[in-house]
C-alpha cells in the first residue's frame, strides 16, 4: 500500500451462480499470496461476492464443511475450513442445515484442472440467516444489474473502437461500461444467449420459490391433520390445497421440497405422511 | 459576428461581441510553470455561455463589453464553452453598453454541482422559515427552507426575496453552493421565480452507484454487510456532539455528556457500497430501542449492541435520508430505516424495470 493511501475495502459483487460457472478467464496475479480477480462472461471483475440461496446439501467434517447453495439459476459451492481465519464461518455454516435460506459474503477461489476445466469455490467471510424477502430483493437487484451489463455489452459490440466514455454517454455507469469492455475483450464472440435466458427467468423463478415456500406450511398441516391410517392421499392433498387457492404445480413443488427436507415421506404410491 | 444563441456546436474559430457577466481568476501550475486563468459567464442579447480565458487583459472587468476575436468553442463537462487563448484577441469597447438575456441550464436537483454556479431548477418550495439578520449596519430577512423535485431535495435560502410555502416553481438564476458536504441553492433579487404546474414528486429511490452529490430526501436500499463495532448506546458531548469515552468531554469538561444511540454500517446493493450512519430517531423506528428508556450500564450497552447487530447485520433495509460528501467520499445519513418488505420489493422492482427498459 502506498504511504498515506487509505486501503479501500473491496466491495462484494452480486452475481448469479450461472455467471460464475460460465467463467473461463482468471487474471494473472504477480503475488502468489493475493487471490486473483476473476472476469466473468458479463465482464464482472470479481474477488468477493454476495449471494442469497437455499442450502441444498451440506456435509460437515472435522477439517471443513462443504455446502451447495442454490440461487434462482444454479448453485454456488461453499467451503469453510477449520483454519484460524475461517473457523468462525465453519461453525456458523455447521449451524445450518439443508433447506435453510442464507446470505453469504465470501471470497472466490478458482481451480484449473489439468484438462483445462475451471471450478470455483466460495470461502465464506460472513454467513447470515435470510428470509424470502431477502432472497427476492437480492434476485431482483442482481438480475437488473446483469441485464444492464448485457445491454452495455451489446452496445459495446456495435462500436468499432469500444470506449468506456462512449457507453457512459449512452447512460451506463462507469462500472457497467468497464464490465462491457472486459466482456468484449476476454469473451470475444461468446454466445451469451443461454446465460441471458437463465438470468431473465431468475426473478420469476425466485417468486415461484417464494410461493412454494409459503405453500409448504399449509401442505404440512393438511398431511398432519389427515386421519387416514395408510397416509394422506395425493388427491386429498390436492383437493385441500386447491380449496385454499394453491395451484397444482405449486403443490407438487412444495411436496418435492418437503420430501427433500425430510419433513414428509411417501408411505406408498401417492400416499404421504409427515415425520 | 456570431450571436451566442447561434452557438450550437464546437467551433475552431469565431468572433463575438459580448458583455462580461461574471469573471473570476484562478491560479494553476503545470510542467511549464505557474499561471493565472480567467473564467465566468459572457452574454449578449440572445443568451449566455460560460468561458475560459488563458490570456485575458487585466483591465477588463465585470459588465464590460468586449469583442472576442478568433476564440474557439469546445464541450467541457458536456456543455459548450468559449475558450480565449494566445491566438485570440480581446478588444475592450469602453463606450458600449449591452442588455444581456440571461439563460440558465436547467438542472434536476440530483445533478446540481458547484461546477455550474447559476442554474434553473423546477420543484416545490417547502419548510420556509424567516429569520432577521443584520449585516454592515443594515437589517434584512433571510428565508430558509427546502426545494425538491422528483430526484431529491436541497436546502434553499433567499436573501430578501419572500418565498411562498408549497409553491411549485421554476427558479432561474438560482446560485449553487456546497456547505459541509451538502449542495444548497440560494436566490436573490436577480433570480426569477415563476409558478409552474407539475405532478407531486415521489421520494426517489436510487441505486448506490447513482449517488454523486450531497442531496437529501432520497431513498436507497441494500444489505448491511458490516456493522461498526462501536454502534449502540454511547455518551455524547452536547456541545461538540463528539463521542465521549470517559466521564467528560476532553474539550468541553464543563458539559455533562448525554446518552445517544446510533449505528454506522456498510450498505451494499450490488452496484456499489456506501458508509451509513443512523441516529437515535432512525434507530427507534427500526429497532424499537428508545434512548430515553435505556440505562448507560455495561449490561444495557452490551444488550443494545447485540440488538443492533441482530437487526442490521446481513439484513436488507430501505433507508430514507441524505447523501453527504466528506473527506472519505460519499456517505449516507439515514433519517429512517425500514425493513425490506413486499412493498419495498415492489418499488425496487419497478425502479429496476424502468432502468432496464
Coordinates of C-alpha atoms in Angstrom, one line a residue, chain B:
Chain B
X1 CA -20.1 38.4 -35.6
X2 CA -21.7 35.3 -34.2
X3 CA -24.5 35.7 -31.6
X4 CA -24.4 33.4 -28.6
X5 CA -27.8 31.8 -29.4
X6 CA -26.2 30.7 -32.7
X7 CA -23.5 28.7 -31.0
X8 CA -24.8 25.1 -31.3
X9 CA -21.6 23.0 -31.7
X10 CA -17.9 23.1 -31.3
X11 CA -16.0 25.6 -33.5
X12 CA -12.3 26.3 -34.0
X13 CA -12.7 30.0 -34.6
X14 CA -15.4 32.6 -34.2
X15 CA -15.8 36.3 -33.3
X16 CA -18.2 37.5 -30.7
X17 CA -19.2 40.9 -29.1
X18 CA -20.3 40.2 -25.6
X19 CA -20.7 41.5 -22.1
X20 CA -18.7 40.0 -19.3
X21 CA -21.5 38.9 -16.9
X22 CA -19.2 37.3 -14.3
X23 CA -15.4 36.8 -14.3
X24 CA -13.2 35.1 -11.7
X25 CA -9.5 34.2 -11.8
X26 CA -7.7 31.1 -10.6
X27 CA -4.0 30.2 -10.4
X28 CA -2.7 27.0 -11.9
X29 CA 0.6 25.1 -12.1
X30 CA 1.8 22.7 -14.7
X31 CA 5.0 21.5 -16.3
X32 CA 5.6 24.9 -17.8
X33 CA 5.2 26.7 -14.5
X34 CA 2.6 28.8 -12.8
X35 CA 0.0 31.0 -14.3
X36 CA -3.5 32.5 -14.0
X37 CA -6.6 31.8 -16.0
X38 CA -9.9 33.5 -16.0
X39 CA -13.4 32.0 -16.2
X40 CA -17.0 33.1 -15.9
X41 CA -20.1 33.9 -18.0
X42 CA -20.3 36.0 -21.1
X43 CA -23.5 37.1 -22.7
X44 CA -25.3 39.2 -25.4
X45 CA -28.9 40.0 -26.1
X46 CA -29.5 36.4 -27.3
X47 CA -28.2 34.4 -24.3
X48 CA -25.2 33.5 -22.1
X49 CA -22.4 30.9 -22.2
X50 CA -19.5 30.0 -19.9
X51 CA -16.0 30.9 -20.9
X52 CA -12.4 30.2 -20.0
X53 CA -9.6 32.6 -20.9
X54 CA -6.0 31.5 -20.8
X55 CA -5.0 35.0 -21.9
X56 CA -7.0 38.0 -20.7
X57 CA -6.4 41.7 -20.4
X58 CA -6.2 42.6 -16.6
X59 CA -8.1 45.9 -17.4
X60 CA -11.3 44.0 -18.4
X61 CA -13.8 43.9 -15.6
X62 CA -17.3 42.5 -15.0
X63 CA -20.0 44.3 -17.0
X64 CA -17.5 45.5 -19.7
X65 CA -18.4 44.9 -23.3
X66 CA -15.6 43.3 -25.3
X67 CA -15.0 41.9 -28.8
X68 CA -13.6 38.4 -28.7
X69 CA -11.8 37.6 -32.0
X70 CA -10.6 34.2 -33.1
X71 CA -11.9 32.4 -30.0
X72 CA -12.9 28.8 -30.0
X73 CA -15.8 26.7 -28.7
X74 CA -15.4 23.3 -27.2
X75 CA -17.5 21.0 -25.0
X76 CA -16.5 20.8 -21.3
X77 CA -18.5 18.7 -18.9
X78 CA -21.0 18.0 -21.7
X79 CA -21.6 21.8 -22.1
X80 CA -20.3 24.2 -24.8
X81 CA -17.8 26.7 -23.5
X82 CA -16.0 29.6 -25.2
X83 CA -12.2 29.5 -25.0
X84 CA -9.9 32.5 -25.3
X85 CA -6.2 31.6 -25.9
X86 CA -3.0 33.1 -27.1
X87 CA -4.2 33.2 -30.7
X88 CA -7.3 35.2 -29.7
X89 CA -7.7 38.9 -29.4
X90 CA -9.8 40.7 -26.7
X91 CA -10.7 44.2 -27.6
X92 CA -12.4 46.4 -24.9
X93 CA -15.3 48.6 -26.1
X94 CA -15.5 51.1 -23.3
X95 CA -18.3 53.2 -24.7
X96 CA -20.6 50.3 -25.5
X97 CA -23.4 49.0 -23.3
X98 CA -25.4 45.8 -23.8
X99 CA -28.5 44.2 -22.5
X100 CA -27.9 40.5 -21.7
X101 CA -30.5 37.9 -21.9
X102 CA -29.6 35.6 -19.0
X103 CA -30.1 32.0 -19.8
X104 CA -29.5 29.1 -17.4
X105 CA -29.0 25.4 -18.0
X106 CA -31.9 23.5 -16.4
X107 CA -30.8 21.0 -13.8
X108 CA -32.5 18.3 -11.8
X109 CA -31.7 18.5 -8.1
X110 CA -29.6 15.3 -8.1
X111 CA -27.3 16.7 -10.8
X112 CA -26.6 20.1 -9.2
X113 CA -22.9 20.8 -8.8
X114 CA -20.9 23.8 -8.0
X115 CA -19.2 23.5 -11.4
X116 CA -22.2 25.4 -12.7
X117 CA -22.9 28.1 -10.2
X118 CA -26.1 29.7 -11.7
X119 CA -28.8 27.4 -12.8
X120 CA -32.5 26.9 -13.4
X121 CA -34.4 24.4 -11.3
X122 CA -38.1 23.4 -11.1
X123 CA -39.7 22.0 -8.0
X124 CA -41.6 22.6 -4.8
X125 CA -40.7 25.2 -2.1
X126 CA -41.3 23.9 1.4
X127 CA -40.5 24.3 5.1
X128 CA -39.9 28.0 4.8
X129 CA -38.8 29.9 8.0
X130 CA -37.9 33.5 8.1
X131 CA -35.1 35.0 10.2
X132 CA -33.9 38.6 10.6
X133 CA -30.2 39.3 10.3
X134 CA -28.0 42.3 10.5
X135 CA -25.0 43.0 8.2
X136 CA -23.0 46.1 7.8
X137 CA -25.5 48.0 9.9
X138 CA -28.4 47.0 7.7
X139 CA -31.2 44.7 8.7
X140 CA -32.6 42.1 6.4
X141 CA -34.7 38.9 6.3
X142 CA -33.4 35.6 5.1
X143 CA -35.9 32.8 4.2
X144 CA -34.7 29.3 4.7
X145 CA -36.4 26.1 3.5
X146 CA -36.2 23.2 1.1
X147 CA -36.6 22.8 -2.6
X148 CA -37.5 19.4 -4.0
X149 CA -38.1 17.7 -7.3
X150 CA -38.6 14.1 -8.4
X151 CA -34.8 13.5 -8.0
X152 CA -34.2 14.8 -4.5
X153 CA -34.2 17.8 -2.1
X154 CA -31.8 20.6 -1.4
X155 CA -31.7 23.4 1.2
X156 CA -32.9 26.7 -0.2
X157 CA -32.2 30.2 1.1
X158 CA -33.4 33.6 -0.1
X159 CA -32.0 36.9 1.0
X160 CA -34.8 39.4 0.8
X161 CA -37.0 37.7 -1.8
X162 CA -40.0 36.2 0.0
X163 CA -40.6 32.5 -0.7
X164 CA -44.1 31.1 -0.8
X165 CA -44.7 27.9 1.1
X166 CA -45.8 25.0 -1.1
X167 CA -45.3 26.9 -4.4
X168 CA -44.5 24.8 -7.4
X169 CA -42.0 27.0 -9.2
X170 CA -39.2 27.3 -11.7
X171 CA -36.3 29.3 -10.3
X172 CA -34.0 30.8 -12.9
X173 CA -30.7 32.1 -11.7
X174 CA -30.5 30.1 -8.5
X175 CA -27.0 30.0 -7.1
X176 CA -25.5 26.6 -6.3
X177 CA -23.2 26.3 -3.3
X178 CA -21.8 23.4 -1.2
X179 CA -21.8 23.6 2.6
X180 CA -20.5 20.8 4.8
X181 CA -20.7 18.3 2.0
X182 CA -24.3 19.2 1.1
X183 CA -25.5 21.0 -2.0
X184 CA -27.7 24.0 -1.4
X185 CA -29.2 26.8 -3.6
X186 CA -30.0 30.4 -2.9
X187 CA -32.0 33.1 -4.7
X188 CA -31.6 36.8 -4.7
X189 CA -33.1 39.8 -6.4
X190 CA -31.7 38.8 -9.8
X191 CA -33.3 35.3 -9.7
X192 CA -36.7 34.9 -11.4
X193 CA -39.3 32.7 -9.7
X194 CA -42.1 31.6 -12.0
X195 CA -45.0 29.4 -10.8
X196 CA -45.3 26.2 -12.8
X197 CA -47.5 23.1 -12.7
X198 CA -46.3 19.5 -12.4
X199 CA -47.4 16.3 -10.6
X200 CA -46.4 15.9 -7.0
X201 CA -43.0 14.3 -7.0
X202 CA -42.5 11.0 -5.2
X203 CA -39.5 10.3 -2.9
X204 CA -36.8 9.0 -5.3
X205 CA -35.2 5.6 -4.8
X206 CA -31.6 5.3 -6.0
X207 CA -29.1 2.6 -6.7
X208 CA -25.9 3.4 -4.6
X209 CA -23.9 3.8 -7.8
X210 CA -26.1 6.7 -8.9
X211 CA -25.4 8.9 -5.9
X212 CA -23.0 11.7 -6.7
X213 CA -23.7 14.8 -4.7
X214 CA -24.8 15.7 -1.2
X215 CA -28.6 15.8 -1.6
X216 CA -31.4 14.9 0.8
X217 CA -34.9 13.5 0.7
X218 CA -33.8 10.3 -1.1
X219 CA -34.0 6.6 -0.6
X220 CA -31.5 3.8 -1.1
X221 CA -31.8 0.1 -0.4
X222 CA -29.3 -2.7 0.1
X223 CA -27.9 -5.3 2.5
X224 CA -25.9 -4.3 5.6
X225 CA -22.7 -6.3 5.2
X226 CA -20.7 -4.8 8.1
X227 CA -21.8 -3.0 11.3
X228 CA -19.3 -0.8 13.2
X229 CA -18.4 -2.4 16.5
X230 CA -18.9 0.9 18.3
X231 CA -22.5 1.2 17.2
X232 CA -25.0 1.2 20.0
X233 CA -25.6 3.2 23.2
X234 CA -23.0 5.9 23.7
X235 CA -22.4 9.2 25.6
X236 CA -22.0 12.3 23.5
X237 CA -20.9 15.9 24.4
X238 CA -23.9 18.2 24.0
X239 CA -21.6 21.0 22.8
X240 CA -19.4 19.4 20.1
X241 CA -21.5 16.3 19.5
X242 CA -18.4 14.1 19.7
X243 CA -18.5 10.7 21.4
X244 CA -17.3 10.8 25.0
X245 CA -15.3 7.8 26.2
X246 CA -14.8 8.8 29.9
X247 CA -17.0 10.9 32.2
X248 CA -16.3 14.2 30.5
X249 CA -15.6 15.6 27.0
X250 CA -11.9 16.5 26.8
X251 CA -12.6 19.7 25.0
X252 CA -15.7 20.7 27.0
X253 CA -15.2 19.3 30.5
X254 CA -17.9 21.7 31.9
X255 CA -20.6 20.0 29.8
X256 CA -22.5 16.9 31.1
X257 CA -22.4 14.2 28.4
X258 CA -25.8 12.9 27.2
X259 CA -26.9 9.5 26.1
X260 CA -27.3 8.8 22.4
X261 CA -28.0 5.8 20.2
X262 CA -26.5 5.3 16.8
X263 CA -25.3 2.8 14.3
X264 CA -22.8 3.0 11.4
X265 CA -22.7 0.3 8.9
X266 CA -21.7 -0.6 5.3
X267 CA -24.5 -1.0 2.9
X268 CA -24.1 -2.8 -0.5
X269 CA -26.7 -3.2 -3.3
X270 CA -24.6 -5.0 -5.9
X271 CA -23.9 -1.7 -7.7
X272 CA -21.7 -0.1 -5.1
X273 CA -21.0 0.3 -1.4
X274 CA -21.6 3.2 1.0
X275 CA -21.0 4.0 4.7
X276 CA -24.2 4.8 6.5
X277 CA -24.9 6.4 9.9
X278 CA -28.3 6.2 11.6
X279 CA -29.2 8.4 14.6
X280 CA -31.5 7.8 17.6
X281 CA -34.7 8.6 15.8
X282 CA -34.0 6.3 12.9
X283 CA -32.8 3.6 15.4
X284 CA -36.0 4.0 17.5
X285 CA -38.2 3.5 14.5
X286 CA -36.3 0.4 13.2
X287 CA -35.1 -1.4 16.4
X288 CA -37.7 -0.2 18.9
X289 CA -34.9 1.0 21.1
X290 CA -35.7 4.3 22.8
X291 CA -32.6 6.1 24.1
X292 CA -34.7 7.8 26.9
X293 CA -35.6 4.4 28.3
X294 CA -32.1 2.9 28.3
X295 CA -29.6 3.0 31.2
X296 CA -26.0 3.6 30.4
X297 CA -24.7 0.5 32.2
X298 CA -22.3 -2.2 30.8
X299 CA -25.1 -4.7 30.7
X300 CA -27.5 -2.4 28.9
X301 CA -24.8 -1.4 26.4
X302 CA -24.0 -5.0 25.7
X303 CA -27.7 -5.8 25.2
X304 CA -28.2 -2.8 22.9
X305 CA -25.1 -3.7 20.9
X306 CA -26.3 -7.2 20.4
X307 CA -29.8 -6.0 19.3
X308 CA -28.2 -3.6 16.8
X309 CA -26.1 -6.4 15.3
X310 CA -29.2 -8.6 15.1
X311 CA -31.3 -6.0 13.4
X312 CA -28.8 -4.8 10.9
X313 CA -26.1 -7.4 10.1
X314 CA -27.0 -9.3 6.9
X315 CA -30.4 -7.7 6.7
X316 CA -31.8 -5.9 3.7
X317 CA -33.0 -2.4 4.5
X318 CA -34.6 0.7 2.9
X319 CA -33.1 4.0 4.0
X320 CA -34.6 7.5 3.8
X321 CA -32.0 10.2 4.3
X322 CA -29.3 12.3 2.6
X323 CA -26.0 11.7 0.9
X324 CA -23.2 13.8 2.3
X325 CA -19.8 14.4 0.7
X326 CA -16.9 14.1 3.3
X327 CA -13.2 13.7 3.2
X328 CA -13.6 9.9 2.9
X329 CA -16.0 10.2 0.0
X330 CA -19.8 10.0 -0.2
X331 CA -21.6 8.9 3.0
X332 CA -25.3 8.4 3.7
X333 CA -27.1 9.8 6.8
X334 CA -30.2 7.7 7.4
X335 CA -33.2 9.5 8.9
X336 CA -35.4 6.5 8.6
X337 CA -34.6 2.8 8.4
X338 CA -37.2 0.3 7.2
X339 CA -37.0 -3.5 6.7
X340 CA -37.3 -4.7 3.1
X341 CA -40.9 -6.0 2.8
X342 CA -43.2 -6.7 -0.1
X343 CA -43.9 -3.0 -0.7
X344 CA -40.2 -2.1 -0.8
X345 CA -39.5 -5.1 -3.1
X346 CA -42.3 -3.9 -5.4
X347 CA -40.8 -0.4 -5.5
X348 CA -37.3 -1.7 -6.1
X349 CA -38.6 -3.9 -8.9
X350 CA -40.4 -1.1 -10.7
X351 CA -37.2 1.1 -10.4
X352 CA -35.1 -1.7 -11.9
X353 CA -37.6 -2.4 -14.7
X354 CA -37.8 1.3 -15.6
X355 CA -34.0 1.4 -15.8
X356 CA -33.6 -1.8 -17.8
X357 CA -36.3 -0.8 -20.2

